[in-house]
Coordinates of C-alpha atoms in Angstrom, one line a residue:
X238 CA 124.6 126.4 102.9
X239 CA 123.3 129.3 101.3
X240 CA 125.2 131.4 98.5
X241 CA 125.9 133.9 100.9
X242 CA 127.6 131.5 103.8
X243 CA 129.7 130.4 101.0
X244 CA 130.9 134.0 99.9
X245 CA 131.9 134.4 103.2
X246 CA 133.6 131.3 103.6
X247 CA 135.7 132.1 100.5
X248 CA 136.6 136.0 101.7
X249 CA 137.3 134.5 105.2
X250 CA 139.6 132.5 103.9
X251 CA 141.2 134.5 101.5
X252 CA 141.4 137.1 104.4
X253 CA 143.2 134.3 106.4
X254 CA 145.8 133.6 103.8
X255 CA 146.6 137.4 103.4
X256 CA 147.1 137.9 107.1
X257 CA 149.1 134.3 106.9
X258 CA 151.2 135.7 104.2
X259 CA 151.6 139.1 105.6
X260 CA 153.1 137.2 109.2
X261 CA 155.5 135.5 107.0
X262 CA 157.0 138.8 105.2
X263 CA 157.8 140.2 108.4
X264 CA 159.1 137.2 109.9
X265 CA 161.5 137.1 106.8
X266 CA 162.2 140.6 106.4
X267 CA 163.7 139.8 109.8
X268 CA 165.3 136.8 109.2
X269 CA 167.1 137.8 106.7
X270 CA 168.3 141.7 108.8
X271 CA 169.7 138.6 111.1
X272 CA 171.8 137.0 108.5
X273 CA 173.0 139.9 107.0
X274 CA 174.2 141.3 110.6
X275 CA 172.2 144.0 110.1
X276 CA 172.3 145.0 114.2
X277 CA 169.7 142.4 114.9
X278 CA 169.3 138.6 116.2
X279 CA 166.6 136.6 115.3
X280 CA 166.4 133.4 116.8
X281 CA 163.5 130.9 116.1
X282 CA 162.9 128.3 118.6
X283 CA 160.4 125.2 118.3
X284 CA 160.4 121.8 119.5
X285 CA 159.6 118.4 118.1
X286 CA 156.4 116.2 119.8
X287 CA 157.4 113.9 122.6
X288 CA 155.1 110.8 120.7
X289 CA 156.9 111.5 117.2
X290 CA 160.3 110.8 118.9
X291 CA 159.8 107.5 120.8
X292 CA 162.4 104.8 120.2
X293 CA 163.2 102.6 119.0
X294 CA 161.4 103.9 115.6
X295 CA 159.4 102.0 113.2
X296 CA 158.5 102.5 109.6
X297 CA 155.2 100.8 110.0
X298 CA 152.3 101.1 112.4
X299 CA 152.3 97.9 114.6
X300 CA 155.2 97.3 116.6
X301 CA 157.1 93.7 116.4
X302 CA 155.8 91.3 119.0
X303 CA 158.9 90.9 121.1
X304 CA 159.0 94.8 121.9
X305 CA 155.1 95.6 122.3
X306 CA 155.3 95.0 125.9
X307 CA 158.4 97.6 126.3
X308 CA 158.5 100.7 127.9
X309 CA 159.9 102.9 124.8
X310 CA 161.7 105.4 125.9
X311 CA 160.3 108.9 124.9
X312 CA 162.3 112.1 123.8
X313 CA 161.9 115.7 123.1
X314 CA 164.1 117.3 120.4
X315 CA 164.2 121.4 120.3
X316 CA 166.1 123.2 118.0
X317 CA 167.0 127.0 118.2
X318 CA 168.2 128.8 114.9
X319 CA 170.0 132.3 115.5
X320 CA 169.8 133.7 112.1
X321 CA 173.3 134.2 110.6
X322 CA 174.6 132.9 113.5
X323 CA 174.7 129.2 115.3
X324 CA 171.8 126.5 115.3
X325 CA 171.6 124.6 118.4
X326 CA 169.8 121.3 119.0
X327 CA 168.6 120.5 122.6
X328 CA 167.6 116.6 123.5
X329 CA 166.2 115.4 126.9
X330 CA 163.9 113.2 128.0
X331 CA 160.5 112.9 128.3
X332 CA 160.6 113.3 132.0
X333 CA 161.9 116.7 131.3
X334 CA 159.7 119.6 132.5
X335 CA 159.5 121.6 128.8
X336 CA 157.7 124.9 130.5
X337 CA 159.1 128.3 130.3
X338 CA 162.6 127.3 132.6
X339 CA 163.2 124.6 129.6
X340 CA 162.4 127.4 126.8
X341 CA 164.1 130.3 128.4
X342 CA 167.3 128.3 129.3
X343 CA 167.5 127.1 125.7
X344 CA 167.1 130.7 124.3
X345 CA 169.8 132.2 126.9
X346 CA 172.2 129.4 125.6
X347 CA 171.7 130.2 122.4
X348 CA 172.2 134.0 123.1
X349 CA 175.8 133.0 125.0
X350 CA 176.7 131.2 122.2
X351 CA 176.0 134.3 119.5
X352 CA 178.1 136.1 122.2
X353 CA 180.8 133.8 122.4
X354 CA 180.9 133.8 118.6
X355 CA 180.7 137.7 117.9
X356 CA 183.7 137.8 120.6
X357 CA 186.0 135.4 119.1
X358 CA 185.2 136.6 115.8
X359 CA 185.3 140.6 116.3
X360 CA 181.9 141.1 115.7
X361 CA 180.0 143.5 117.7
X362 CA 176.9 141.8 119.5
X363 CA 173.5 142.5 118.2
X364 CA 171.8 145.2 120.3
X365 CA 168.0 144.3 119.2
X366 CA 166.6 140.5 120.0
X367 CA 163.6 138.8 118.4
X368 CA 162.4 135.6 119.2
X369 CA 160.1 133.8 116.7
X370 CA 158.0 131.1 118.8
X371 CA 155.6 129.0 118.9
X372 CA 152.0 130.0 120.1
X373 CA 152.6 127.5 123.2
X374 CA 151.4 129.0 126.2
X375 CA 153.3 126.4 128.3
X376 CA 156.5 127.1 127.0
X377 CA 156.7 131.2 125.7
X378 CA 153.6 132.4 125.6
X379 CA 153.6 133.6 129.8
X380 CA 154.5 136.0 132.2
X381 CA 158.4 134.4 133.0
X382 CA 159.1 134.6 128.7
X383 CA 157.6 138.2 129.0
X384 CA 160.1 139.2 132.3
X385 CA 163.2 137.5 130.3
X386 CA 162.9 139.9 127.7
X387 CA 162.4 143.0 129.8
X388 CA 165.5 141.6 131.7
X389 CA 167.5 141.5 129.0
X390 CA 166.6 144.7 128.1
X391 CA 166.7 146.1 132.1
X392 CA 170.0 145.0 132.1
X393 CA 171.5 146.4 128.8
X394 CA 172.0 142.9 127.1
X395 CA 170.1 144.4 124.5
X396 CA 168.0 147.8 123.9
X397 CA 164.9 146.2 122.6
X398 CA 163.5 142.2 122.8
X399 CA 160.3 141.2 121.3
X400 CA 158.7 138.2 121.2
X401 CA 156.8 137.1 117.5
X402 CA 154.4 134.7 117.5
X403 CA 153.2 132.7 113.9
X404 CA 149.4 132.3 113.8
X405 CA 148.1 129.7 115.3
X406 CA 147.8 126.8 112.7
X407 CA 150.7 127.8 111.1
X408 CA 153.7 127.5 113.1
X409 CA 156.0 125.5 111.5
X410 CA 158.6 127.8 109.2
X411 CA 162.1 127.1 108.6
X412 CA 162.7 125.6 112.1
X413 CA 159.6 123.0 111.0

């Protein structure tokens, strides 16, 4: 290409890495309000691949001859991290539905359990709720994520919930 293209490759990129970097500060900035208590929860929720996690798992390619005719069985790990607070792990099968039921009923278990630890600890529950998730449409990017959060709001769980979503491309933070 010409010397011009190339310019604008390079500031495109550079532009991307800026706007990368500037998604990141926030996401920390709130992450670490979380940890400190700080009246908010921030709870980051992302899933592992259903092909990564078949088993039994190999360290090489080719699977030994007396298995390669085997149905492995497939499963789908999820992990939710409330900042400051608990980190859950959710396994099911592959024959699992993972839409938004799956998501939202691993992010209200996670919220119970904040709630059940603020109680027994004396802690007063967070009144502000961000969730940091993936870009998946299937899962939290969709109208049933979107009428969670103004339900928990609607019914005073909290007085604001938002929903923060990494760019696409560069999902994988802590939880990753």
């Amino acid at each position: 290409g010409s010397m011009r293209a190339k310019l604008e490759a390079v500031r495109a990129l550079g532009q991307h890495y800026a706007d990368q970097y500037a998604d990141r500060c926030l996401y920390w900035a709130l992450r670490h309000a979380s940890r400190m208590r700080d009246n908010i929860l921030v709870v980051i929720i992302d899933s592992m691949d259903k092909a990564k996690f078949a088993w039994p798992r190999y360290p090489w390619a080719r699977l030994p001859k007396n298995v390669e005719g085997l149905i492995r069985p497939r499963l789908s790990l999820t992990a939710a991290i409330a900042h400051g607070y608990v980190t859950n792990f959710f396994l099911a099968s592959e024959r699992v539905n993972h839409g938004p039921d799956c998501f939202l009923e691993q992010l209200c278990t996670t919220i119970q359990d904040v709630s059940d630890m603020c109680r027994e600890k004396g802690w007063s529950m967070p009144e502000h709720l961000v969730v940091q998730a993936d870009n998946t449409v299937a899962q939290c990017k969709n109208n049933w994520a979107n009428l969670a959060m103004a339900f928990l709001v609607m019914t005073r769980k909290f007085k604001s919930a938002t929903m923060n979503y990494l760019m696409v491309g560069h999902t994988h933070e802590d939880i990753g």
